[in-house]
Structure formats: structure tokens, C-alpha cells
Amino acid sequence: MPARNPGSPRRRNTALFLNRILTAHRLNCSMTTWMRSGERLLETLADSLTGFDHVAEQAHRFDFYSYCEHYAVQRGQLARTFKGVMKQRGSKLPIHGTVLGSAHRLYLDIRGALDSGVVAVLEELLRGETFLASRADATLEHEGLPDDIYEIVRLIRANTSQSLLDLKAMLSHASKGFAAGSFRLYR
């Protein structure tokens, strides 16, 4: 029986082949992980846009309507861009938002009706925007995130951060008992 040679061409080729498979698996795993995270972000963006429309329809106050209109336009443009890039990368795009988003809108309606207060609605808007921010952060944390995806998600996160700042200012203003009509979203 011939002696086994660890440096034989056959063993080297097998080792190289296995190494290539392992590397491809790691790259594919990395891609599917950020892809799933991006798709979850797309779902949450869809919920966000539906939520803005919902609050704007229910708004009897110009400050809520103004806030929702302003961010819905920007967020809609970002969502369309993000959806297009994700589709180019092979994403299976969600058609609608999530059940969680629908439940949150229903809860917002009930809480707003029971509390009949501006503060309650602002707190729920703040909670929804915080959730969107966490989804954007989770997507940004992935290694191997393509540059174009990173850039769009970074813009989504910046938009959400500004929205959170505006909501916190509106909440602070309303909590102090000021008339919401005296709050100006844009300075």
C-alpha cells in the first residue's frame, strides 16, 4: 500500500475545493442575513407610511397633519429607492406592511379615543418611530452590507432621527400644556 502524501495534488485540490465552498457559504450567509434585515426594514417602512397616512386622515389638528405629510413625502421617496435597490439585489419584496403595524395603528386609535389626548397619540407615534430606527440600526450593523444599501439605510436612519427629534419636541410642548397649534414643526 502506497504511503499517503499530505502534500499530494489530489489532497491539495480537495482542500482548495472545500475552502472555496466554505468561503462561498460564508458570503452567501452574510448576504442572506443582511437581505432579511433589509426586507424587515422595508416592511416597517411600509407600516410607517401607512401609519402616517392613517394619522393624517384622523388628524383634526394641523400640527399632526403637517408632521405626517412632511415625513410621508420624504419617507416615501426613500422607501421607493430602497425597494428598487433591494429588488436589483434579488430581494423577495414584501407587498404590504406587517400585522404588528396594523395592530399598532388600531392600538393608537383606541388609546387616542380613550385618552382623547394629544400626548397619548404623540407617545404612540414616538414608539413607532423608535421601532423603525431600531430596524434601520439592525440593518446597518451587518457586515458585507453593499455600499448602495448602506447609503440608503443611512438616509432612512437620518430621516427617522429627525422625525424622533420633532416628535420629542412636540411631546414636550404638549406635555407643558401649550396649545399644539402654537407648536411650529419647521423653524
JSON list of C-alpha atoms in Angstrom, two decimals:
[
{"chain": "A", "resi": 1, "resn": "MET", "atom": "CA", "xyz": [0.00, 0.00, 0.00]},
{"chain": "A", "resi": 2, "resn": "PRO", "atom": "CA", "xyz": [1.48, 3.36, -1.02]},
{"chain": "A", "resi": 3, "resn": "ALA", "atom": "CA", "xyz": [2.18, 5.90, 1.71]},
{"chain": "A", "resi": 4, "resn": "ARG", "atom": "CA", "xyz": [-0.24, 8.80, 1.95]},
{"chain": "A", "resi": 5, "resn": "ASN", "atom": "CA", "xyz": [1.31, 12.06, 1.00]},
{"chain": "A", "resi": 6, "resn": "PRO", "atom": "CA", "xyz": [-0.39, 15.03, 2.70]},
{"chain": "A", "resi": 7, "resn": "GLY", "atom": "CA", "xyz": [1.04, 17.34, 0.05]},
{"chain": "A", "resi": 8, "resn": "SER", "atom": "CA", "xyz": [-0.27, 15.35, -2.90]},
{"chain": "A", "resi": 9, "resn": "PRO", "atom": "CA", "xyz": [-2.01, 17.31, -5.68]},
{"chain": "A", "resi": 10, "resn": "ARG", "atom": "CA", "xyz": [-5.24, 15.41, -5.07]},
{"chain": "A", "resi": 11, "resn": "ARG", "atom": "CA", "xyz": [-5.39, 16.39, -1.37]},
{"chain": "A", "resi": 12, "resn": "ARG", "atom": "CA", "xyz": [-4.43, 19.98, -2.17]},
{"chain": "A", "resi": 13, "resn": "ASN", "atom": "CA", "xyz": [-7.21, 20.22, -4.76]},
{"chain": "A", "resi": 14, "resn": "THR", "atom": "CA", "xyz": [-9.73, 18.78, -2.32]},
{"chain": "A", "resi": 15, "resn": "ALA", "atom": "CA", "xyz": [-8.64, 21.24, 0.38]},
{"chain": "A", "resi": 16, "resn": "LEU", "atom": "CA", "xyz": [-8.89, 24.17, -2.04]},
{"chain": "A", "resi": 17, "resn": "PHE", "atom": "CA", "xyz": [-12.31, 22.98, -3.18]},
{"chain": "A", "resi": 18, "resn": "LEU", "atom": "CA", "xyz": [-13.60, 22.70, 0.40]},
{"chain": "A", "resi": 19, "resn": "ASN", "atom": "CA", "xyz": [-12.12, 26.09, 1.24]},
{"chain": "A", "resi": 20, "resn": "ARG", "atom": "CA", "xyz": [-13.94, 27.66, -1.73]},
{"chain": "A", "resi": 21, "resn": "ILE", "atom": "CA", "xyz": [-17.23, 26.08, -0.65]},
{"chain": "A", "resi": 22, "resn": "LEU", "atom": "CA", "xyz": [-16.77, 27.35, 2.91]},
{"chain": "A", "resi": 23, "resn": "THR", "atom": "CA", "xyz": [-15.94, 30.87, 1.68]},
{"chain": "A", "resi": 24, "resn": "ALA", "atom": "CA", "xyz": [-18.95, 30.91, -0.67]},
{"chain": "A", "resi": 25, "resn": "HIS", "atom": "CA", "xyz": [-21.18, 29.71, 2.17]},
{"chain": "A", "resi": 26, "resn": "ARG", "atom": "CA", "xyz": [-19.93, 32.49, 4.46]},
{"chain": "A", "resi": 27, "resn": "LEU", "atom": "CA", "xyz": [-20.54, 35.13, 1.77]},
{"chain": "A", "resi": 28, "resn": "ASN", "atom": "CA", "xyz": [-23.98, 33.74, 1.00]},
{"chain": "A", "resi": 29, "resn": "CYS", "atom": "CA", "xyz": [-24.87, 33.59, 4.70]},
{"chain": "A", "resi": 30, "resn": "SER", "atom": "CA", "xyz": [-23.76, 37.18, 5.12]},
{"chain": "A", "resi": 31, "resn": "MET", "atom": "CA", "xyz": [-25.83, 38.24, 2.12]},
{"chain": "A", "resi": 32, "resn": "THR", "atom": "CA", "xyz": [-28.99, 36.44, 3.17]},
{"chain": "A", "resi": 33, "resn": "THR", "atom": "CA", "xyz": [-28.66, 37.86, 6.69]},
{"chain": "A", "resi": 34, "resn": "TRP", "atom": "CA", "xyz": [-28.50, 41.50, 5.57]},
{"chain": "A", "resi": 35, "resn": "MET", "atom": "CA", "xyz": [-31.11, 40.77, 2.90]},
{"chain": "A", "resi": 36, "resn": "ARG", "atom": "CA", "xyz": [-33.58, 39.52, 5.53]},
{"chain": "A", "resi": 37, "resn": "SER", "atom": "CA", "xyz": [-32.83, 42.50, 7.70]},
{"chain": "A", "resi": 38, "resn": "GLY", "atom": "CA", "xyz": [-33.36, 44.83, 4.74]},
{"chain": "A", "resi": 39, "resn": "GLU", "atom": "CA", "xyz": [-36.68, 43.16, 3.92]},
{"chain": "A", "resi": 40, "resn": "ARG", "atom": "CA", "xyz": [-37.82, 43.60, 7.53]},
{"chain": "A", "resi": 41, "resn": "LEU", "atom": "CA", "xyz": [-36.85, 47.26, 7.24]},
{"chain": "A", "resi": 42, "resn": "LEU", "atom": "CA", "xyz": [-38.91, 47.53, 4.04]},
{"chain": "A", "resi": 43, "resn": "GLU", "atom": "CA", "xyz": [-41.93, 46.05, 5.85]},
{"chain": "A", "resi": 44, "resn": "THR", "atom": "CA", "xyz": [-41.50, 48.51, 8.68]},
{"chain": "A", "resi": 45, "resn": "LEU", "atom": "CA", "xyz": [-41.18, 51.38, 6.19]},
{"chain": "A", "resi": 46, "resn": "ALA", "atom": "CA", "xyz": [-44.47, 50.27, 4.62]},
{"chain": "A", "resi": 47, "resn": "ASP", "atom": "CA", "xyz": [-46.03, 50.29, 8.10]},
{"chain": "A", "resi": 48, "resn": "SER", "atom": "CA", "xyz": [-44.59, 53.75, 8.71]},
{"chain": "A", "resi": 49, "resn": "LEU", "atom": "CA", "xyz": [-46.06, 55.17, 5.51]},
{"chain": "A", "resi": 50, "resn": "THR", "atom": "CA", "xyz": [-49.45, 53.61, 6.23]},
{"chain": "A", "resi": 51, "resn": "GLY", "atom": "CA", "xyz": [-49.24, 54.97, 9.77]},
{"chain": "A", "resi": 52, "resn": "PHE", "atom": "CA", "xyz": [-48.51, 58.49, 8.53]},
{"chain": "A", "resi": 53, "resn": "ASP", "atom": "CA", "xyz": [-51.50, 58.29, 6.18]},
{"chain": "A", "resi": 54, "resn": "HIS", "atom": "CA", "xyz": [-53.66, 56.94, 8.99]},
{"chain": "A", "resi": 55, "resn": "VAL", "atom": "CA", "xyz": [-52.74, 59.67, 11.48]},
{"chain": "A", "resi": 56, "resn": "ALA", "atom": "CA", "xyz": [-53.05, 62.38, 8.82]},
{"chain": "A", "resi": 57, "resn": "GLU", "atom": "CA", "xyz": [-56.57, 61.17, 7.94]},
{"chain": "A", "resi": 58, "resn": "GLN", "atom": "CA", "xyz": [-57.58, 61.18, 11.61]},
{"chain": "A", "resi": 59, "resn": "ALA", "atom": "CA", "xyz": [-55.84, 64.46, 12.38]},
{"chain": "A", "resi": 60, "resn": "HIS", "atom": "CA", "xyz": [-58.10, 67.29, 13.32]},
{"chain": "A", "resi": 61, "resn": "ARG", "atom": "CA", "xyz": [-55.07, 69.36, 14.09]},
{"chain": "A", "resi": 62, "resn": "PHE", "atom": "CA", "xyz": [-52.73, 71.00, 11.65]},
{"chain": "A", "resi": 63, "resn": "ASP", "atom": "CA", "xyz": [-49.56, 70.11, 13.60]},
{"chain": "A", "resi": 64, "resn": "PHE", "atom": "CA", "xyz": [-50.19, 66.35, 13.29]},
{"chain": "A", "resi": 65, "resn": "TYR", "atom": "CA", "xyz": [-51.22, 66.66, 9.68]},
{"chain": "A", "resi": 66, "resn": "SER", "atom": "CA", "xyz": [-48.18, 68.79, 8.86]},
{"chain": "A", "resi": 67, "resn": "TYR", "atom": "CA", "xyz": [-45.81, 66.38, 10.63]},
{"chain": "A", "resi": 68, "resn": "CYS", "atom": "CA", "xyz": [-47.27, 63.33, 8.85]},
{"chain": "A", "resi": 69, "resn": "GLU", "atom": "CA", "xyz": [-47.32, 64.96, 5.41]},
{"chain": "A", "resi": 70, "resn": "HIS", "atom": "CA", "xyz": [-43.74, 66.20, 5.72]},
{"chain": "A", "resi": 71, "resn": "TYR", "atom": "CA", "xyz": [-42.28, 62.84, 6.73]},
{"chain": "A", "resi": 72, "resn": "ALA", "atom": "CA", "xyz": [-44.55, 60.76, 4.48]},
{"chain": "A", "resi": 73, "resn": "VAL", "atom": "CA", "xyz": [-43.22, 62.50, 1.37]},
{"chain": "A", "resi": 74, "resn": "GLN", "atom": "CA", "xyz": [-39.56, 62.05, 2.34]},
{"chain": "A", "resi": 75, "resn": "ARG", "atom": "CA", "xyz": [-40.03, 58.53, 3.63]},
{"chain": "A", "resi": 76, "resn": "GLY", "atom": "CA", "xyz": [-41.98, 57.51, 0.53]},
{"chain": "A", "resi": 77, "resn": "GLN", "atom": "CA", "xyz": [-39.11, 58.59, -1.73]},
{"chain": "A", "resi": 78, "resn": "LEU", "atom": "CA", "xyz": [-36.57, 56.74, 0.42]},
{"chain": "A", "resi": 79, "resn": "ALA", "atom": "CA", "xyz": [-38.76, 53.62, 0.51]},
{"chain": "A", "resi": 80, "resn": "ARG", "atom": "CA", "xyz": [-39.14, 53.57, -3.30]},
{"chain": "A", "resi": 81, "resn": "THR", "atom": "CA", "xyz": [-35.39, 53.95, -3.78]},
{"chain": "A", "resi": 82, "resn": "PHE", "atom": "CA", "xyz": [-34.60, 51.28, -1.19]},
{"chain": "A", "resi": 83, "resn": "LYS", "atom": "CA", "xyz": [-37.18, 48.89, -2.66]},
{"chain": "A", "resi": 84, "resn": "GLY", "atom": "CA", "xyz": [-35.67, 49.30, -6.15]},
{"chain": "A", "resi": 85, "resn": "VAL", "atom": "CA", "xyz": [-32.12, 48.61, -4.97]},
{"chain": "A", "resi": 86, "resn": "MET", "atom": "CA", "xyz": [-33.23, 45.62, -2.90]},
{"chain": "A", "resi": 87, "resn": "LYS", "atom": "CA", "xyz": [-35.09, 44.24, -5.92]},
{"chain": "A", "resi": 88, "resn": "GLN", "atom": "CA", "xyz": [-31.94, 44.57, -8.05]},
{"chain": "A", "resi": 89, "resn": "ARG", "atom": "CA", "xyz": [-30.10, 42.57, -5.41]},
{"chain": "A", "resi": 90, "resn": "GLY", "atom": "CA", "xyz": [-32.63, 39.73, -5.61]},
{"chain": "A", "resi": 91, "resn": "SER", "atom": "CA", "xyz": [-34.91, 40.53, -2.70]},
{"chain": "A", "resi": 92, "resn": "LYS", "atom": "CA", "xyz": [-38.32, 38.94, -2.39]},
{"chain": "A", "resi": 93, "resn": "LEU", "atom": "CA", "xyz": [-40.11, 42.16, -1.60]},
{"chain": "A", "resi": 94, "resn": "PRO", "atom": "CA", "xyz": [-42.95, 42.34, 0.88]},
{"chain": "A", "resi": 95, "resn": "ILE", "atom": "CA", "xyz": [-46.15, 43.64, -0.68]},
{"chain": "A", "resi": 96, "resn": "HIS", "atom": "CA", "xyz": [-47.70, 45.11, 2.46]},
{"chain": "A", "resi": 97, "resn": "GLY", "atom": "CA", "xyz": [-46.65, 46.04, 5.95]},
{"chain": "A", "resi": 98, "resn": "THR", "atom": "CA", "xyz": [-46.90, 43.74, 8.93]},
{"chain": "A", "resi": 99, "resn": "VAL", "atom": "CA", "xyz": [-49.70, 42.59, 11.17]},
{"chain": "A", "resi": 100, "resn": "LEU", "atom": "CA", "xyz": [-47.78, 44.22, 14.03]},
{"chain": "A", "resi": 101, "resn": "GLY", "atom": "CA", "xyz": [-48.03, 47.57, 12.25]},
{"chain": "A", "resi": 102, "resn": "SER", "atom": "CA", "xyz": [-51.78, 47.16, 11.77]},
{"chain": "A", "resi": 103, "resn": "ALA", "atom": "CA", "xyz": [-52.19, 46.24, 15.43]},
{"chain": "A", "resi": 104, "resn": "HIS", "atom": "CA", "xyz": [-50.17, 49.30, 16.45]},
{"chain": "A", "resi": 105, "resn": "ARG", "atom": "CA", "xyz": [-52.42, 51.58, 14.38]},
{"chain": "A", "resi": 106, "resn": "LEU", "atom": "CA", "xyz": [-55.51, 50.02, 15.97]},
{"chain": "A", "resi": 107, "resn": "TYR", "atom": "CA", "xyz": [-53.99, 50.47, 19.43]},
{"chain": "A", "resi": 108, "resn": "LEU", "atom": "CA", "xyz": [-53.20, 54.08, 18.56]},
{"chain": "A", "resi": 109, "resn": "ASP", "atom": "CA", "xyz": [-56.87, 54.62, 17.62]},
{"chain": "A", "resi": 110, "resn": "ILE", "atom": "CA", "xyz": [-58.14, 53.03, 20.82]},
{"chain": "A", "resi": 111, "resn": "ARG", "atom": "CA", "xyz": [-55.66, 54.84, 23.04]},
{"chain": "A", "resi": 112, "resn": "GLY", "atom": "CA", "xyz": [-56.35, 58.14, 21.33]},
{"chain": "A", "resi": 113, "resn": "ALA", "atom": "CA", "xyz": [-60.11, 57.64, 21.77]},
{"chain": "A", "resi": 114, "resn": "LEU", "atom": "CA", "xyz": [-59.87, 56.60, 25.42]},
{"chain": "A", "resi": 115, "resn": "ASP", "atom": "CA", "xyz": [-57.32, 59.18, 26.47]},
{"chain": "A", "resi": 116, "resn": "SER", "atom": "CA", "xyz": [-58.59, 61.68, 23.91]},
{"chain": "A", "resi": 117, "resn": "GLY", "atom": "CA", "xyz": [-55.28, 63.36, 24.32]},
{"chain": "A", "resi": 118, "resn": "VAL", "atom": "CA", "xyz": [-52.56, 64.66, 22.11]},
{"chain": "A", "resi": 119, "resn": "VAL", "atom": "CA", "xyz": [-49.88, 63.28, 24.42]},
{"chain": "A", "resi": 120, "resn": "ALA", "atom": "CA", "xyz": [-51.13, 59.69, 24.02]},
{"chain": "A", "resi": 121, "resn": "VAL", "atom": "CA", "xyz": [-51.02, 59.92, 20.23]},
{"chain": "A", "resi": 122, "resn": "LEU", "atom": "CA", "xyz": [-47.56, 61.51, 20.29]},
{"chain": "A", "resi": 123, "resn": "GLU", "atom": "CA", "xyz": [-46.26, 58.75, 22.57]},
{"chain": "A", "resi": 124, "resn": "GLU", "atom": "CA", "xyz": [-47.50, 56.09, 20.15]},
{"chain": "A", "resi": 125, "resn": "LEU", "atom": "CA", "xyz": [-46.00, 57.89, 17.17]},
{"chain": "A", "resi": 126, "resn": "LEU", "atom": "CA", "xyz": [-42.75, 58.06, 19.10]},
{"chain": "A", "resi": 127, "resn": "ARG", "atom": "CA", "xyz": [-42.90, 54.34, 19.80]},
{"chain": "A", "resi": 128, "resn": "GLY", "atom": "CA", "xyz": [-43.45, 53.52, 16.12]},
{"chain": "A", "resi": 129, "resn": "GLU", "atom": "CA", "xyz": [-40.57, 55.74, 15.00]},
{"chain": "A", "resi": 130, "resn": "THR", "atom": "CA", "xyz": [-38.29, 54.21, 17.65]},
{"chain": "A", "resi": 131, "resn": "PHE", "atom": "CA", "xyz": [-39.10, 50.75, 16.28]},
{"chain": "A", "resi": 132, "resn": "LEU", "atom": "CA", "xyz": [-38.27, 51.90, 12.73]},
{"chain": "A", "resi": 133, "resn": "ALA", "atom": "CA", "xyz": [-34.98, 53.35, 14.00]},
{"chain": "A", "resi": 134, "resn": "SER", "atom": "CA", "xyz": [-34.09, 50.01, 15.62]},
{"chain": "A", "resi": 135, "resn": "ARG", "atom": "CA", "xyz": [-34.78, 48.18, 12.33]},
{"chain": "A", "resi": 136, "resn": "ALA", "atom": "CA", "xyz": [-32.54, 50.61, 10.44]},
{"chain": "A", "resi": 137, "resn": "ASP", "atom": "CA", "xyz": [-29.80, 50.20, 13.06]},
{"chain": "A", "resi": 138, "resn": "ALA", "atom": "CA", "xyz": [-30.04, 46.41, 12.83]},
{"chain": "A", "resi": 139, "resn": "THR", "atom": "CA", "xyz": [-29.60, 46.58, 9.05]},
{"chain": "A", "resi": 140, "resn": "LEU", "atom": "CA", "xyz": [-26.62, 48.94, 9.31]},
{"chain": "A", "resi": 141, "resn": "GLU", "atom": "CA", "xyz": [-24.83, 46.57, 11.71]},
{"chain": "A", "resi": 142, "resn": "HIS", "atom": "CA", "xyz": [-24.45, 43.78, 9.13]},
{"chain": "A", "resi": 143, "resn": "GLU", "atom": "CA", "xyz": [-21.01, 43.02, 7.75]},
{"chain": "A", "resi": 144, "resn": "GLY", "atom": "CA", "xyz": [-20.83, 42.82, 3.99]},
{"chain": "A", "resi": 145, "resn": "LEU", "atom": "CA", "xyz": [-23.65, 45.32, 3.51]},
{"chain": "A", "resi": 146, "resn": "PRO", "atom": "CA", "xyz": [-23.28, 46.70, -0.04]},
{"chain": "A", "resi": 147, "resn": "ASP", "atom": "CA", "xyz": [-22.41, 50.40, -0.25]},
{"chain": "A", "resi": 148, "resn": "ASP", "atom": "CA", "xyz": [-25.60, 51.41, -2.05]},
{"chain": "A", "resi": 149, "resn": "ILE", "atom": "CA", "xyz": [-27.77, 49.64, 0.54]},
{"chain": "A", "resi": 150, "resn": "TYR", "atom": "CA", "xyz": [-25.73, 51.16, 3.36]},
{"chain": "A", "resi": 151, "resn": "GLU", "atom": "CA", "xyz": [-26.16, 54.68, 1.95]},
{"chain": "A", "resi": 152, "resn": "ILE", "atom": "CA", "xyz": [-29.94, 54.38, 1.58]},
{"chain": "A", "resi": 153, "resn": "VAL", "atom": "CA", "xyz": [-30.39, 52.83, 5.02]},
{"chain": "A", "resi": 154, "resn": "ARG", "atom": "CA", "xyz": [-28.20, 55.57, 6.49]},
{"chain": "A", "resi": 155, "resn": "LEU", "atom": "CA", "xyz": [-30.52, 58.17, 4.90]},
{"chain": "A", "resi": 156, "resn": "ILE", "atom": "CA", "xyz": [-33.58, 56.32, 6.26]},
{"chain": "A", "resi": 157, "resn": "ARG", "atom": "CA", "xyz": [-32.00, 56.36, 9.72]},
{"chain": "A", "resi": 158, "resn": "ALA", "atom": "CA", "xyz": [-31.20, 60.08, 9.46]},
{"chain": "A", "resi": 159, "resn": "ASN", "atom": "CA", "xyz": [-34.80, 60.79, 8.42]},
{"chain": "A", "resi": 160, "resn": "THR", "atom": "CA", "xyz": [-36.07, 58.73, 11.35]},
{"chain": "A", "resi": 161, "resn": "SER", "atom": "CA", "xyz": [-33.72, 60.51, 13.76]},
{"chain": "A", "resi": 162, "resn": "GLN", "atom": "CA", "xyz": [-35.05, 63.90, 12.65]},
{"chain": "A", "resi": 163, "resn": "SER", "atom": "CA", "xyz": [-38.60, 62.61, 12.97]},
{"chain": "A", "resi": 164, "resn": "LEU", "atom": "CA", "xyz": [-37.87, 61.43, 16.51]},
{"chain": "A", "resi": 165, "resn": "LEU", "atom": "CA", "xyz": [-36.44, 64.84, 17.42]},
{"chain": "A", "resi": 166, "resn": "ASP", "atom": "CA", "xyz": [-39.56, 66.58, 16.09]},
{"chain": "A", "resi": 167, "resn": "LEU", "atom": "CA", "xyz": [-41.86, 64.18, 17.92]},
{"chain": "A", "resi": 168, "resn": "LYS", "atom": "CA", "xyz": [-39.98, 64.66, 21.19]},
{"chain": "A", "resi": 169, "resn": "ALA", "atom": "CA", "xyz": [-40.21, 68.44, 20.79]},
{"chain": "A", "resi": 170, "resn": "MET", "atom": "CA", "xyz": [-43.95, 68.19, 20.05]},
{"chain": "A", "resi": 171, "resn": "LEU", "atom": "CA", "xyz": [-44.43, 65.88, 23.06]},
{"chain": "A", "resi": 172, "resn": "SER", "atom": "CA", "xyz": [-42.51, 68.23, 25.34]},
{"chain": "A", "resi": 173, "resn": "HIS", "atom": "CA", "xyz": [-44.54, 71.17, 24.06]},
{"chain": "A", "resi": 174, "resn": "ALA", "atom": "CA", "xyz": [-47.87, 69.37, 24.56]},
{"chain": "A", "resi": 175, "resn": "SER", "atom": "CA", "xyz": [-46.85, 67.99, 27.97]},
{"chain": "A", "resi": 176, "resn": "LYS", "atom": "CA", "xyz": [-46.32, 71.54, 29.23]},
{"chain": "A", "resi": 177, "resn": "GLY", "atom": "CA", "xyz": [-49.92, 72.35, 28.42]},
{"chain": "A", "resi": 178, "resn": "PHE", "atom": "CA", "xyz": [-49.25, 74.55, 25.43]},
{"chain": "A", "resi": 179, "resn": "ALA", "atom": "CA", "xyz": [-51.76, 74.56, 22.62]},
{"chain": "A", "resi": 180, "resn": "ALA", "atom": "CA", "xyz": [-50.47, 72.30, 19.90]},
{"chain": "A", "resi": 181, "resn": "GLY", "atom": "CA", "xyz": [-51.37, 74.90, 17.31]},
{"chain": "A", "resi": 182, "resn": "SER", "atom": "CA", "xyz": [-48.65, 77.11, 18.75]},
{"chain": "A", "resi": 183, "resn": "PHE", "atom": "CA", "xyz": [-46.01, 74.46, 18.02]},
{"chain": "A", "resi": 184, "resn": "ARG", "atom": "CA", "xyz": [-44.18, 75.00, 14.75]},
{"chain": "A", "resi": 185, "resn": "LEU", "atom": "CA", "xyz": [-42.63, 71.90, 13.25]},
{"chain": "A", "resi": 186, "resn": "TYR", "atom": "CA", "xyz": [-40.37, 73.86, 10.91]},
{"chain": "A", "resi": 187, "resn": "ARG", "atom": "CA", "xyz": [-38.34, 76.73, 12.21]}
]
